[in-house]
Coordinates of C-alpha atoms and ligand atoms in Angstrom, one line a residue:
M20 CA -90.2 -55.9 -31.4
S21 CA -92.5 -55.7 -34.5
N22 CA -95.2 -58.1 -35.4
Y23 CA -94.0 -58.2 -39.0
K24 CA -92.9 -61.8 -39.6
N25 CA -90.8 -62.6 -42.5
F26 CA -91.5 -65.8 -44.8
I27 CA -88.8 -67.8 -42.7
E28 CA -90.6 -66.9 -39.5
Q29 CA -93.6 -67.8 -40.5
I30 CA -92.8 -71.2 -41.4
I31 CA -91.6 -71.5 -38.4
E32 CA -94.5 -70.6 -36.7
D33 CA -96.2 -72.9 -38.8
D34 CA -94.1 -75.6 -37.6
L35 CA -94.8 -74.7 -34.2
N36 CA -98.6 -74.6 -34.8
K37 CA -98.6 -78.1 -36.3
G38 CA -96.9 -79.4 -33.3
Y39 CA -93.4 -78.8 -33.6
K40 CA -91.9 -77.7 -29.8
R41 CA -90.2 -74.6 -29.2
D42 CA -87.2 -76.4 -27.6
E43 CA -86.9 -78.4 -30.5
L44 CA -85.8 -75.2 -32.3
C45 CA -82.3 -75.0 -33.1
F46 CA -80.3 -73.0 -35.9
R47 CA -77.1 -72.5 -37.2
F48 CA -74.5 -70.4 -39.2
P49 CA -72.2 -72.9 -41.5
P50 CA -69.3 -71.2 -42.8
E51 CA -66.7 -73.2 -45.1
P52 CA -63.5 -71.7 -43.4
N53 CA -62.3 -70.9 -46.8
G54 CA -61.9 -67.1 -47.1
Y55 CA -63.0 -64.0 -44.7
L56 CA -66.8 -63.2 -44.2
H57 CA -68.6 -60.6 -46.2
I58 CA -71.1 -58.7 -46.0
G59 CA -73.7 -61.2 -47.6
H60 CA -72.5 -63.5 -44.6
V61 CA -73.8 -60.9 -42.2
K62 CA -77.4 -61.3 -43.7
A63 CA -77.1 -65.1 -43.0
I64 CA -75.8 -64.4 -39.3
T65 CA -78.1 -62.0 -38.4
L66 CA -81.0 -63.9 -39.8
N67 CA -79.9 -67.0 -37.8
F68 CA -78.9 -65.1 -34.5
E69 CA -81.9 -63.3 -34.6
L70 CA -84.2 -66.2 -34.8
G71 CA -82.4 -67.7 -31.7
K72 CA -83.0 -64.7 -29.5
K73 CA -86.8 -64.4 -30.9
Y74 CA -87.4 -68.1 -30.2
N75 CA -84.9 -68.5 -27.3
A76 CA -83.0 -71.4 -29.2
P77 CA -79.5 -72.2 -29.6
V78 CA -77.7 -71.2 -32.7
N79 CA -74.5 -73.3 -33.3
L80 CA -71.4 -71.9 -35.2
R81 CA -70.8 -74.8 -37.5
F82 CA -67.7 -75.2 -39.7
D83 CA -68.5 -77.0 -42.9
D84 CA -64.9 -77.9 -43.2
T85 CA -64.7 -80.6 -45.7
N86 CA -62.5 -79.1 -48.2
P87 CA -58.8 -79.4 -46.8
V88 CA -57.4 -77.8 -49.9
K89 CA -58.9 -74.2 -49.3
E90 CA -59.3 -74.6 -45.4
N91 CA -57.1 -72.9 -42.6
T92 CA -57.3 -72.0 -38.9
H93 CA -56.4 -68.8 -39.6
F94 CA -59.9 -68.5 -41.6
V95 CA -61.7 -70.3 -38.3
E96 CA -60.1 -68.1 -36.0
E97 CA -61.2 -64.7 -38.3
I98 CA -64.7 -66.0 -38.7
K99 CA -64.9 -66.2 -35.0
N100 CA -63.4 -62.9 -34.2
N101 CA -66.1 -61.8 -36.8
I102 CA -69.3 -63.0 -35.2
K103 CA -68.1 -61.7 -31.9
W104 CA -67.6 -58.5 -33.1
L105 CA -71.2 -58.4 -34.7
G106 CA -72.2 -59.1 -31.2
Y107 CA -73.4 -62.5 -31.5
E108 CA -72.6 -65.4 -29.2
W109 CA -73.1 -69.1 -30.5
S110 CA -74.2 -72.0 -28.3
K111 CA -71.7 -74.5 -29.8
I112 CA -68.8 -74.5 -32.0
C113 CA -69.1 -77.4 -34.1
Y114 CA -67.1 -79.1 -37.2
A115 CA -68.3 -80.8 -39.8
S116 CA -64.9 -82.8 -39.7
D117 CA -66.0 -84.0 -36.1
Y118 CA -68.2 -86.2 -37.6
F119 CA -66.0 -87.8 -40.5
E120 CA -66.5 -90.9 -38.6
Q121 CA -70.2 -91.0 -38.3
L122 CA -70.3 -89.8 -41.9
Y123 CA -68.2 -92.9 -42.9
K124 CA -70.2 -95.4 -41.0
W125 CA -73.5 -93.8 -42.6
A126 CA -71.7 -94.0 -46.1
H127 CA -71.2 -97.9 -45.2
Y128 CA -75.0 -98.3 -44.5
L129 CA -75.8 -96.8 -47.8
I130 CA -73.7 -98.9 -49.5
L131 CA -74.8 -102.0 -47.8
N132 CA -78.8 -100.8 -48.4
D133 CA -77.9 -100.3 -51.9
K134 CA -78.0 -97.0 -52.0
A135 CA -74.4 -96.1 -52.5
Y136 CA -71.5 -97.6 -55.1
I137 CA -68.1 -97.3 -55.7
D138 CA -67.6 -95.7 -59.1
S139 CA -63.6 -96.6 -60.5
Q140 CA -64.1 -94.6 -63.7
A141 CA -62.0 -91.2 -64.2
S142 CA -63.9 -88.0 -63.2
E143 CA -64.3 -86.6 -67.0
E144 CA -65.9 -90.1 -67.8
I145 CA -68.4 -89.4 -64.9
A146 CA -69.0 -86.0 -66.1
S147 CA -69.5 -87.2 -69.5
Q148 CA -72.3 -89.4 -68.4
K149 CA -74.0 -86.8 -66.3
G150 CA -76.1 -85.5 -69.3
T151 CA -77.7 -82.6 -69.7
P152 CA -80.7 -80.6 -68.2
T153 CA -82.7 -81.9 -71.1
S154 CA -81.1 -85.2 -71.8
P155 CA -81.0 -88.1 -69.2
G156 CA -77.7 -88.9 -67.7
T157 CA -76.0 -92.7 -68.5
N158 CA -75.6 -95.3 -65.8
S159 CA -71.9 -96.1 -64.6
P160 CA -70.8 -99.7 -65.8
F161 CA -69.9 -99.8 -62.0
R162 CA -73.5 -98.9 -60.8
N163 CA -74.6 -102.7 -60.1
R164 CA -71.3 -103.8 -58.9
P165 CA -71.9 -105.9 -55.7
K166 CA -71.8 -104.2 -52.3
E167 CA -69.4 -106.4 -50.7
E168 CA -66.8 -105.4 -53.6
S169 CA -68.0 -101.4 -52.7
I170 CA -67.6 -102.2 -49.3
R171 CA -63.9 -103.5 -49.4
I172 CA -62.6 -100.6 -52.2
F173 CA -64.1 -98.3 -49.5
T174 CA -62.4 -99.5 -46.8
E175 CA -59.2 -99.6 -48.8
M176 CA -59.9 -96.1 -50.1
R177 CA -59.9 -95.0 -46.3
E178 CA -56.7 -97.4 -45.7
G179 CA -55.1 -95.1 -48.4
K180 CA -54.6 -97.9 -50.9
H181 CA -55.6 -96.1 -53.7
I182 CA -54.6 -92.9 -55.3
E183 CA -56.3 -90.2 -56.0
G184 CA -59.0 -90.0 -58.8
S185 CA -59.0 -93.9 -58.9
H186 CA -62.1 -94.5 -57.5
V187 CA -65.3 -92.3 -55.8
L188 CA -68.4 -93.4 -53.8
R189 CA -71.3 -92.3 -55.5
A190 CA -75.2 -92.2 -54.1
K191 CA -77.3 -94.5 -56.2
I192 CA -80.5 -92.2 -57.3
K193 CA -81.5 -91.9 -60.7
M194 CA -79.4 -91.0 -63.7
D195 CA -82.3 -89.9 -65.5
S196 CA -83.9 -87.5 -62.5
Q197 CA -84.8 -84.0 -64.0
N198 CA -82.7 -82.9 -61.3
M199 CA -79.1 -83.3 -62.6
L200 CA -78.0 -83.1 -58.9
M201 CA -79.6 -86.1 -58.3
R202 CA -77.6 -87.8 -61.0
D203 CA -75.8 -90.4 -58.8
P204 CA -73.8 -87.5 -57.1
V205 CA -70.5 -88.4 -55.6
M206 CA -70.3 -88.6 -52.0
Y207 CA -66.6 -89.3 -51.2
R208 CA -63.4 -88.6 -53.1
I209 CA -59.8 -89.7 -52.3
L210 CA -57.5 -86.7 -51.2
F211 CA -54.0 -87.1 -50.0
K212 CA -54.0 -83.7 -48.1
D213 CA -53.8 -82.8 -44.7
H214 CA -56.7 -81.3 -43.0
H215 CA -56.5 -78.4 -40.4
R216 CA -58.2 -80.2 -37.6
T217 CA -58.0 -84.0 -38.6
G218 CA -54.2 -83.8 -39.9
S219 CA -53.2 -86.8 -41.5
K220 CA -56.2 -89.0 -40.2
W221 CA -58.3 -89.0 -43.5
C222 CA -57.5 -89.5 -47.2
I223 CA -61.1 -89.7 -48.0
Y224 CA -63.0 -86.7 -47.8
P225 CA -67.0 -86.4 -48.0
M226 CA -68.5 -83.9 -50.3
Y227 CA -70.3 -80.7 -49.1
D228 CA -73.6 -82.0 -49.8
W229 CA -73.4 -85.0 -47.9
A230 CA -71.7 -83.6 -45.0
H231 CA -73.8 -80.6 -44.7
G232 CA -77.2 -82.2 -44.0
E233 CA -76.1 -85.0 -42.1
S234 CA -74.2 -82.3 -39.9
D235 CA -77.5 -80.5 -39.3
Y236 CA -79.0 -83.9 -38.6
I237 CA -76.5 -84.5 -36.1
E238 CA -76.8 -81.3 -34.3
Q239 CA -80.7 -81.6 -34.4
I240 CA -80.9 -78.2 -36.7
S241 CA -84.7 -77.7 -37.0
H242 CA -84.5 -75.5 -40.0
S243 CA -81.2 -75.2 -42.0
L244 CA -81.5 -71.9 -43.9
C245 CA -79.3 -71.3 -47.1
T246 CA -79.4 -69.3 -50.1
L247 CA -81.4 -69.7 -53.0
E248 CA -78.8 -71.4 -55.2
F249 CA -79.4 -74.5 -52.7
K250 CA -82.9 -74.7 -53.6
P251 CA -82.1 -77.5 -56.1
H252 CA -80.0 -79.2 -53.5
R253 CA -83.4 -79.5 -51.5
D254 CA -84.2 -82.6 -53.1
L255 CA -80.5 -84.2 -52.3
Y256 CA -80.6 -82.9 -48.8
E257 CA -83.8 -84.8 -48.1
W258 CA -83.0 -87.8 -49.9
F259 CA -79.7 -88.3 -48.2
L260 CA -81.4 -87.7 -44.8
H261 CA -84.0 -90.4 -45.6
Q262 CA -81.5 -92.9 -46.0
L263 CA -80.0 -92.7 -42.5
P264 CA -80.8 -95.4 -40.1
K265 CA -84.1 -94.5 -38.4
E266 CA -83.7 -93.0 -35.0
N267 CA -87.0 -91.1 -34.1
K268 CA -85.2 -87.8 -34.5
N269 CA -86.6 -84.7 -36.1
L270 CA -85.4 -84.2 -39.8
P271 CA -83.8 -80.9 -40.1
K272 CA -85.8 -78.7 -43.0
Q273 CA -83.8 -76.6 -45.6
R274 CA -85.3 -73.4 -46.7
E275 CA -84.1 -70.7 -48.9
F276 CA -83.8 -67.3 -49.0
A277 CA -82.2 -64.3 -51.5
R278 CA -78.9 -63.6 -50.7
L279 CA -77.6 -60.2 -50.6
N280 CA -76.4 -58.7 -53.5
M281 CA -75.1 -54.9 -53.5
S282 CA -74.2 -52.7 -56.5
Y283 CA -70.4 -52.1 -57.3
T284 CA -69.6 -55.0 -54.9
I285 CA -68.8 -58.5 -55.5
M286 CA -69.1 -61.2 -52.9
S287 CA -68.2 -64.2 -53.9
K288 CA -65.0 -65.6 -52.0
R289 CA -63.4 -67.2 -55.2
K290 CA -63.4 -63.6 -56.9
L291 CA -62.4 -61.6 -53.7
S292 CA -59.3 -63.7 -53.3
L293 CA -58.7 -63.1 -57.2
L294 CA -58.4 -59.5 -56.0
I295 CA -55.9 -60.6 -53.4
E296 CA -53.9 -62.7 -55.8
N297 CA -53.8 -60.0 -58.4
K298 CA -52.6 -57.4 -56.0
I299 CA -55.8 -55.3 -56.6
V300 CA -55.9 -55.2 -52.5
S301 CA -53.7 -55.7 -50.2
S302 CA -55.3 -58.6 -48.1
W303 CA -58.5 -59.9 -47.1
D304 CA -59.2 -57.1 -44.5
D305 CA -58.3 -54.3 -46.7
P306 CA -60.8 -51.2 -46.0
R307 CA -61.8 -51.5 -49.5
M308 CA -62.9 -55.2 -49.2
P309 CA -66.7 -56.0 -48.8
T310 CA -65.4 -58.0 -45.9
I311 CA -66.3 -58.0 -42.3
S312 CA -62.8 -57.3 -41.4
G313 CA -62.3 -55.0 -44.2
M314 CA -65.3 -53.1 -43.0
R315 CA -64.4 -53.2 -39.4
K316 CA -60.8 -51.6 -40.6
R317 CA -62.7 -49.0 -42.9
G318 CA -64.2 -47.7 -40.0
Y319 CA -68.1 -49.3 -40.3
P320 CA -69.7 -49.7 -36.7
S321 CA -70.9 -53.5 -36.3
K322 CA -74.3 -52.0 -35.7
S323 CA -74.6 -50.1 -38.9
L324 CA -73.7 -53.5 -40.8
I325 CA -76.4 -55.0 -38.9
N326 CA -79.4 -52.5 -39.4
F327 CA -78.2 -52.6 -43.0
V328 CA -78.8 -56.3 -43.5
K329 CA -82.2 -56.0 -41.6
K330 CA -83.7 -53.4 -43.6
A331 CA -82.3 -55.0 -46.4
G332 CA -84.8 -57.9 -45.5
I333 CA -85.4 -61.4 -46.0
A334 CA -87.1 -62.2 -49.2
K335 CA -87.9 -65.1 -51.7
R336 CA -86.1 -63.3 -54.8
E337 CA -82.8 -61.7 -55.8
N338 CA -82.4 -58.3 -56.0
I339 CA -79.4 -55.6 -55.8
I340 CA -78.9 -53.5 -53.0
D341 CA -77.4 -49.9 -53.6
F342 CA -74.1 -49.4 -51.7
S343 CA -75.6 -45.9 -50.7
L344 CA -78.1 -47.4 -48.3
L345 CA -75.2 -49.3 -46.4
E346 CA -73.6 -46.0 -46.1
F347 CA -76.8 -44.2 -44.9
Y348 CA -76.7 -46.5 -42.1
V349 CA -72.8 -45.9 -41.4
R350 CA -73.4 -42.5 -41.2
E351 CA -76.5 -42.7 -38.9
E352 CA -74.3 -44.9 -36.4
L353 CA -71.4 -42.5 -36.5
N354 CA -73.1 -39.4 -36.2
K355 CA -74.2 -40.6 -32.9
I356 CA -71.0 -42.0 -31.6
C357 CA -68.2 -39.7 -33.2
P358 CA -66.3 -36.8 -31.6
R359 CA -65.7 -33.9 -33.9
V360 CA -62.3 -32.4 -34.8
M361 CA -61.1 -29.8 -37.0
V362 CA -58.8 -30.8 -39.9
V363 CA -57.5 -29.2 -42.8
T364 CA -56.2 -31.0 -46.0
D365 CA -55.7 -28.6 -48.3
A366 CA -54.1 -26.0 -46.6
I367 CA -53.7 -22.6 -47.3
K368 CA -52.3 -19.8 -43.9
L369 CA -54.6 -17.3 -42.9
V370 CA -53.4 -14.4 -41.1
I371 CA -55.2 -12.1 -38.5
I372 CA -53.9 -8.8 -39.0
N373 CA -55.5 -7.3 -36.1
Y374 CA -54.7 -10.2 -33.7
P375 CA -51.9 -9.5 -31.4
D376 CA -48.6 -11.1 -32.2
G377 CA -47.2 -14.1 -30.2
K378 CA -50.9 -14.4 -28.3
Y379 CA -52.4 -17.6 -27.7
E380 CA -56.0 -18.1 -26.5
S381 CA -58.2 -21.4 -25.6
L382 CA -61.5 -21.7 -27.2
E383 CA -64.0 -24.0 -26.1
A384 CA -65.7 -26.7 -28.5
I385 CA -68.1 -29.3 -27.8
N386 CA -67.1 -32.7 -28.9
N387 CA -70.1 -34.0 -30.0
P388 CA -73.4 -32.0 -30.3
E389 CA -75.7 -35.2 -30.9
D390 CA -74.0 -36.6 -27.2
E391 CA -73.5 -34.1 -24.3
S392 CA -71.7 -36.9 -22.4
Q393 CA -68.6 -36.5 -24.5
G394 CA -67.8 -33.2 -23.1
K395 CA -66.4 -30.4 -24.2
R396 CA -62.1 -29.8 -25.3
E397 CA -59.7 -26.8 -25.8
I398 CA -58.9 -25.7 -28.7
I399 CA -56.0 -23.0 -29.4
F400 CA -56.7 -19.8 -31.6
S401 CA -54.1 -17.6 -32.6
K402 CA -52.7 -15.0 -35.3
H403 CA -51.7 -17.8 -37.6
L404 CA -54.1 -20.4 -38.8
Y405 CA -54.5 -23.0 -42.0
I406 CA -57.8 -23.1 -43.6
E407 CA -59.2 -24.9 -46.6
R408 CA -57.9 -23.8 -49.9
E409 CA -61.5 -24.1 -51.3
D410 CA -63.0 -22.0 -48.6
F411 CA -61.6 -19.0 -50.2
R412 CA -61.8 -17.4 -53.4
E413 CA -60.6 -13.8 -54.1
T414 CA -64.3 -12.9 -55.5
A415 CA -67.3 -15.0 -55.7
N416 CA -70.6 -15.4 -56.9
R417 CA -73.8 -15.0 -54.4
K418 CA -73.8 -18.5 -54.0
F419 CA -70.5 -18.9 -52.4
F420 CA -71.3 -18.9 -48.8
R421 CA -67.5 -19.1 -47.5
L422 CA -64.8 -16.2 -47.4
T423 CA -64.0 -13.8 -50.0
I424 CA -62.6 -10.5 -49.8
G425 CA -64.7 -8.2 -48.1
K426 CA -67.1 -10.4 -47.0
E427 CA -67.3 -12.1 -43.3
V428 CA -67.8 -15.8 -42.3
R429 CA -67.4 -17.3 -38.9
L430 CA -64.6 -19.6 -37.7
K431 CA -66.0 -22.6 -36.1
N432 CA -65.9 -22.5 -32.5
A433 CA -64.2 -19.0 -32.8
Y434 CA -64.3 -15.4 -34.1
I435 CA -66.1 -13.8 -37.1
I436 CA -63.6 -12.8 -39.5
K437 CA -63.6 -10.5 -43.0
A438 CA -60.9 -11.4 -45.6
E439 CA -59.0 -8.2 -46.5
N440 CA -56.6 -9.2 -48.9
C441 CA -54.7 -12.3 -50.3
I442 CA -51.0 -12.9 -51.3
K443 CA -50.1 -15.4 -54.4
N444 CA -47.2 -17.0 -55.4
E445 CA -45.4 -16.5 -59.1
K446 CA -48.1 -19.2 -60.8
G447 CA -51.0 -16.7 -59.3
E448 CA -52.2 -19.2 -56.8
V449 CA -53.2 -18.0 -53.4
I450 CA -50.8 -19.0 -50.8
E451 CA -51.8 -16.3 -47.9
V452 CA -55.0 -15.0 -46.8
H453 CA -55.3 -11.9 -44.8
C454 CA -58.2 -11.0 -42.6
T455 CA -59.3 -9.2 -39.9
Y456 CA -61.5 -10.3 -36.8
D457 CA -64.1 -9.1 -34.6
P458 CA -62.9 -9.3 -31.0
K459 CA -66.7 -9.0 -29.6
S460 CA -67.7 -12.0 -31.9
K461 CA -66.2 -14.9 -30.0
S462 CA -68.7 -17.9 -30.3
G463 CA -71.0 -18.8 -27.5
S464 CA -70.1 -15.6 -25.6
N465 CA -73.6 -14.1 -25.5
S466 CA -72.6 -10.5 -27.1
E467 CA -74.7 -8.8 -29.8
E468 CA -71.6 -9.4 -32.3
S469 CA -71.5 -13.1 -31.4
K470 CA -75.0 -13.7 -32.7
R471 CA -74.6 -11.5 -36.0
K472 CA -75.8 -13.3 -39.0
V473 CA -73.1 -14.5 -41.4
K474 CA -73.3 -16.4 -44.3
G475 CA -71.0 -19.3 -43.7
T476 CA -69.0 -21.1 -41.3
I477 CA -65.4 -22.6 -42.2
H478 CA -63.0 -24.8 -40.1
W479 CA -59.6 -24.0 -39.5
V480 CA -56.5 -25.4 -37.3
D481 CA -53.9 -23.5 -35.4
I482 CA -50.6 -23.4 -37.4
N483 CA -48.2 -23.6 -34.5
S484 CA -49.9 -26.3 -32.3
S485 CA -51.0 -28.4 -35.3
I486 CA -50.5 -32.0 -35.9
D487 CA -49.7 -33.5 -39.0
V488 CA -51.8 -36.4 -40.2
K489 CA -51.8 -38.9 -43.2
I490 CA -55.3 -40.3 -44.7
N491 CA -56.2 -43.0 -46.5
E492 CA -59.0 -42.0 -48.9
F493 CA -60.9 -45.0 -50.6
D494 CA -63.3 -45.3 -53.7
R495 CA -65.3 -48.2 -54.9
L496 CA -63.4 -51.2 -56.2
F497 CA -65.5 -51.2 -59.4
L498 CA -66.6 -49.2 -62.1
N499 CA -69.3 -51.4 -62.9
E500 CA -72.5 -51.3 -61.1
K501 CA -72.6 -55.0 -61.3
P502 CA -69.1 -56.7 -61.2
E503 CA -70.2 -59.9 -60.5
E504 CA -71.9 -60.3 -64.0
S505 CA -68.9 -59.0 -65.7
H506 CA -66.9 -61.3 -67.8
D507 CA -63.7 -59.8 -67.2
L508 CA -63.6 -59.0 -63.4
L509 CA -60.3 -57.6 -63.5
N510 CA -60.9 -55.0 -66.4
S511 CA -63.5 -53.3 -64.3
I512 CA -61.6 -52.4 -61.7
N513 CA -61.1 -48.8 -60.4
S514 CA -57.6 -48.1 -60.9
V515 CA -57.7 -45.4 -58.3
S516 CA -60.1 -46.7 -55.4
K517 CA -57.1 -45.7 -52.6
K518 CA -55.3 -42.3 -52.4
L519 CA -52.9 -41.1 -49.8
I520 CA -53.3 -37.5 -48.7
V521 CA -51.8 -35.1 -45.6
G522 CA -53.5 -32.9 -43.4
K523 CA -53.3 -30.5 -40.2
S524 CA -55.3 -31.1 -37.3
E525 CA -56.1 -29.8 -34.2
Q526 CA -54.0 -31.2 -31.2
F527 CA -56.8 -33.3 -29.6
I528 CA -56.5 -35.9 -31.9
S529 CA -53.2 -37.2 -30.5
S530 CA -54.9 -38.5 -27.7
F531 CA -57.1 -41.3 -30.2
K532 CA -55.8 -44.6 -30.1
K533 CA -56.0 -47.0 -33.1
G534 CA -59.3 -48.1 -34.1
A535 CA -61.0 -45.0 -32.7
K536 CA -63.6 -43.3 -35.0
V537 CA -64.2 -39.7 -35.3
Q538 CA -65.5 -36.9 -37.3
F539 CA -63.5 -34.4 -39.2
Q540 CA -66.1 -31.6 -39.3
R541 CA -67.4 -30.9 -42.8
K542 CA -65.4 -33.6 -44.1
G543 CA -66.8 -37.0 -43.1
Y544 CA -66.0 -39.9 -40.6
Y545 CA -62.5 -41.4 -40.2
I546 CA -61.0 -44.3 -38.0
V547 CA -57.4 -44.1 -36.6
D548 CA -55.4 -46.7 -38.8
N549 CA -52.2 -46.0 -36.6
N550 CA -51.0 -43.6 -34.0
Q551 CA -47.2 -44.6 -33.0
N552 CA -44.1 -42.9 -32.2
G553 CA -45.7 -39.4 -33.3
S554 CA -47.2 -40.5 -36.5
M555 CA -50.8 -40.8 -37.0
S556 CA -52.9 -42.3 -40.0
F557 CA -56.3 -42.9 -40.7
N558 CA -59.0 -44.4 -42.9
K559 CA -61.8 -42.3 -44.1
T560 CA -64.8 -44.1 -43.7
V561 CA -67.8 -42.1 -45.2
G562 CA -67.8 -38.9 -46.3
L563 CA -70.6 -36.3 -44.7
R564 CA -73.5 -35.8 -46.9
D565 CA -73.9 -32.1 -46.3
G566 CA -71.7 -30.8 -44.0
W567 CA -72.9 -27.6 -42.2
K568 CA -75.1 -26.5 -45.3
K569 CA -76.8 -23.6 -43.6
Ligands
LIG614 P1 -69.3 -67.3 -51.5 O1 -69.9 -67.4 -52.4 O2 -69.1 -66.1 -50.9 O3 -68.1 -68.1 -51.4 P2 -70.4 -69.8 -49.7 O4 -71.6 -69.3 -49.9 O5 -69.6 -70.5 -50.5 O6 -70.1 -67.7 -50.1 P3 -70.3 -70.1 -47.0 O7 -69.1 -70.1 -46.3 O8 -70.7 -71.6 -47.6 O9 -69.9 -69.1 -48.2 O10 -71.6 -69.4 -46.6 C1 -72.1 -69.6 -45.2 C2 -73.4 -69.4 -45.1 O11 -73.8 -67.8 -45.7 C3 -74.1 -70.0 -46.3 O12 -75.5 -70.6 -45.5 C4 -74.7 -69.2 -47.4 O13 -76.0 -69.5 -47.7 C5 -74.7 -68.0 -46.4 N1 -74.1 -66.7 -47.8 C6 -73.2 -66.8 -48.5 N2 -73.5 -65.8 -49.2 C7 -74.2 -65.2 -49.0 C8 -75.0 -63.6 -49.1 N3 -74.5 -62.9 -50.1 N4 -76.3 -63.2 -48.6 C9 -76.7 -64.1 -47.6 N5 -76.2 -65.0 -47.3 C10 -75.2 -65.8 -47.8
LIG615 MG1 -71.2 -72.4 -49.5

């Protein structure tokens, strides 16, 4: 492990030097189960779980489930699956909703200490008294209501005796604070809505700011790490902690780091759900989504996501990271693990006129030059093959290293061929190329002929034994480099971000199961989306940068 310490690690080291005990360190990842996790969350997950590893400290997975309107158990389960898939293990699963009773008791305590009161104004009125960043707010007429009255109403609220919107519990802080969040923020509201865990037990729910820090305290989180937009919340986080009954326990420390932003990508869950509602994508796990589940379905290995967010680093200032950096890490990982196969997507026929009719030959190919343990496979060779349309030109300039009439190329894993002529349809399009092959030039045969230098190598598939495949190809969802800043998000959508194409593959492919990752040589990396009843479909993960350039 390197000695470099990011600023969060430096804060922790400072605390340890000042007397904080190592075994008091504890971290958490605190998602709200109101959507799927995205690549930004991977940064927060990696930060917390790697700190846990580094300091041998527990890391809790805590669901901040304080808003029953948007939360459900499906999101809880998917979040758990995502974290496991990334390879991290939490120490405990916790739920803010498990602390509702404790939070309620503490709220009572605050009222009794004149630190909270029931406001019986409508939410619009409360909002209109908030003031602005440059002008102070106005005290509510209920601010000084007797605490006995606040206690009575608060108790009745819990018992369901008041309708939604009739009362809220507010912290009593400072209506002329510079920090607008400190202007008597709401702590509880009435909500007659079933909760995914507590069912109909509660009809008042704590606000995020009240529940979050207190949950950290209950779990004795030492360092509560969150993104920069929570910086102004830090005063409130600390104020709430200081109002709790003194228990001689550590108070957690909130510290903020820059969120991950990526070009051509949005990360707000609210905006991501807009894409689903407007049927721009099929679901949260659509392979075009920046969600962990979407990227998994797209074929991104978990390790590449982690390598990427580690490279992006932990900083105090926001920036935008180029999407291509993520693709770099995806390729790097896939190059190591993927077996190679030959697939032709825009096929034309190649006939080898000097190859015997009806003869079939089994050739040998290396599955992965990066990983010898993946072994070799057989590929069938015959007189009738498919090649890629773009790999043939009747005539071409010297920069075209593929097949042209009178010139030689190597068929990958097979022989050197020379194009002799071609057949066209009535539109003038080439439909068949006729060539001759050099029987002595077989790949790997050690003959003089097999070592002959030719300018290019192209891939091919035997027609008779070929397997049909369907391929989903994806492009970026947004045309705009910073869609998050766009005023009209739906207008910056790329209308052709998904395309279905078909291809012909060598037989080897049929053994791959759903989820298997593979390289189509000279094309890119793909993942099996389906292999059922003789029908195979793939998602394209990412293209190869340069194929076989030489
Ligand atoms: P979103 O804005 O996407 O809805 P959120 O902050 O509301 O995200 P939470 O479920 O509350 O979603 O996030 C859990 C944790 O992940 C929080 O600590 C949050 O700070 C962190 N997080 C969210 N987005 C990012 C991001 N883009 N980069 C790094 N961390 C993030
Ligand atoms: Mg949040």
